[in-house]
Amino acid sequence: VLSFLQQEGIRAQLEKKELKEVLKEAVLERVPYVIILGDKELKEGVVTLRNVETRESFALSVPELVEKIRLGN
């Protein structure tokens, strides 16, 4: 997923930390989205995109994820 996003020109990095810690850092650094890829997502073949500001979450395929990030909504 990380490589695909980077190939699509989307800045992304991998964090192997507790979700709570990642979300706290995202707020402080004004990161608009966090992508969650845990056991549940791997099992379902999706990723969860979380809007850091609104706290909305969406289960998406990787191509849908790229489109949603590009559209910014």
Coordinates of C-alpha atoms in Angstrom, one line a residue:
V1 CA 0.0 0.0 0.0
L2 CA 2.8 2.4 0.9
S3 CA 4.7 1.8 -2.3
F4 CA 1.5 2.2 -4.4
L5 CA 0.7 5.5 -2.7
Q6 CA 4.2 6.8 -3.3
Q7 CA 4.1 5.8 -6.9
E8 CA 0.9 7.7 -7.3
G9 CA 2.7 10.8 -5.9
I10 CA 1.0 10.8 -2.5
R11 CA 3.3 11.5 0.4
A12 CA 3.0 8.6 2.9
Q13 CA 5.0 7.0 5.6
L14 CA 4.7 3.9 7.7
E15 CA 4.3 4.1 11.5
K16 CA 4.4 1.0 13.6
K17 CA 3.0 2.5 16.7
E18 CA -0.2 2.4 18.7
L19 CA -3.1 4.0 16.9
K20 CA -3.7 6.5 19.7
E21 CA -0.1 7.7 19.5
V22 CA -0.3 8.0 15.7
L23 CA -3.5 10.0 15.8
K24 CA -2.1 12.3 18.5
E25 CA 1.0 13.0 16.3
A26 CA -1.2 13.5 13.2
V27 CA -3.1 16.2 15.0
L28 CA 0.0 18.0 16.2
E29 CA 1.6 17.8 12.7
R30 CA -1.6 18.8 10.9
V31 CA -1.7 15.6 8.9
P32 CA -5.1 15.5 7.2
Y33 CA -5.5 11.7 6.9
V34 CA -4.3 8.5 8.6
I35 CA -4.5 5.2 6.8
I36 CA -5.1 2.2 9.1
L37 CA -4.1 -1.2 7.9
G38 CA -4.6 -3.7 10.7
D39 CA -5.6 -7.4 10.9
K40 CA -9.3 -6.5 10.2
E41 CA -8.4 -4.5 7.1
L42 CA -6.0 -7.2 5.8
K43 CA -8.7 -9.9 6.3
E44 CA -11.3 -7.7 4.4
G45 CA -8.8 -6.5 1.7
V46 CA -9.4 -2.9 2.4
V47 CA -7.7 0.0 4.3
T48 CA -9.4 2.4 6.7
L49 CA -9.0 6.1 5.9
R50 CA -9.5 8.4 8.8
N51 CA -10.0 12.1 8.5
V52 CA -8.0 13.5 11.4
E53 CA -10.0 16.7 11.7
T54 CA -13.5 15.3 11.5
R55 CA -12.7 11.8 12.8
E56 CA -14.7 10.2 10.0
S57 CA -13.5 6.8 8.9
F58 CA -14.0 5.0 5.6
A59 CA -13.2 1.4 4.5
L60 CA -11.8 1.7 1.0
S61 CA -9.9 -0.3 -1.6
V62 CA -6.5 1.1 -2.4
P63 CA -7.6 2.7 -5.8
E64 CA -10.6 4.3 -3.9
L65 CA -8.2 5.5 -1.3
V66 CA -6.1 7.3 -3.9
E67 CA -9.2 8.9 -5.4
K68 CA -10.5 10.1 -2.1
I69 CA -7.2 11.6 -1.0
R70 CA -6.8 13.4 -4.4
L71 CA -10.3 14.8 -4.2
G72 CA -9.8 15.8 -0.6
N73 CA -13.2 14.9 0.6

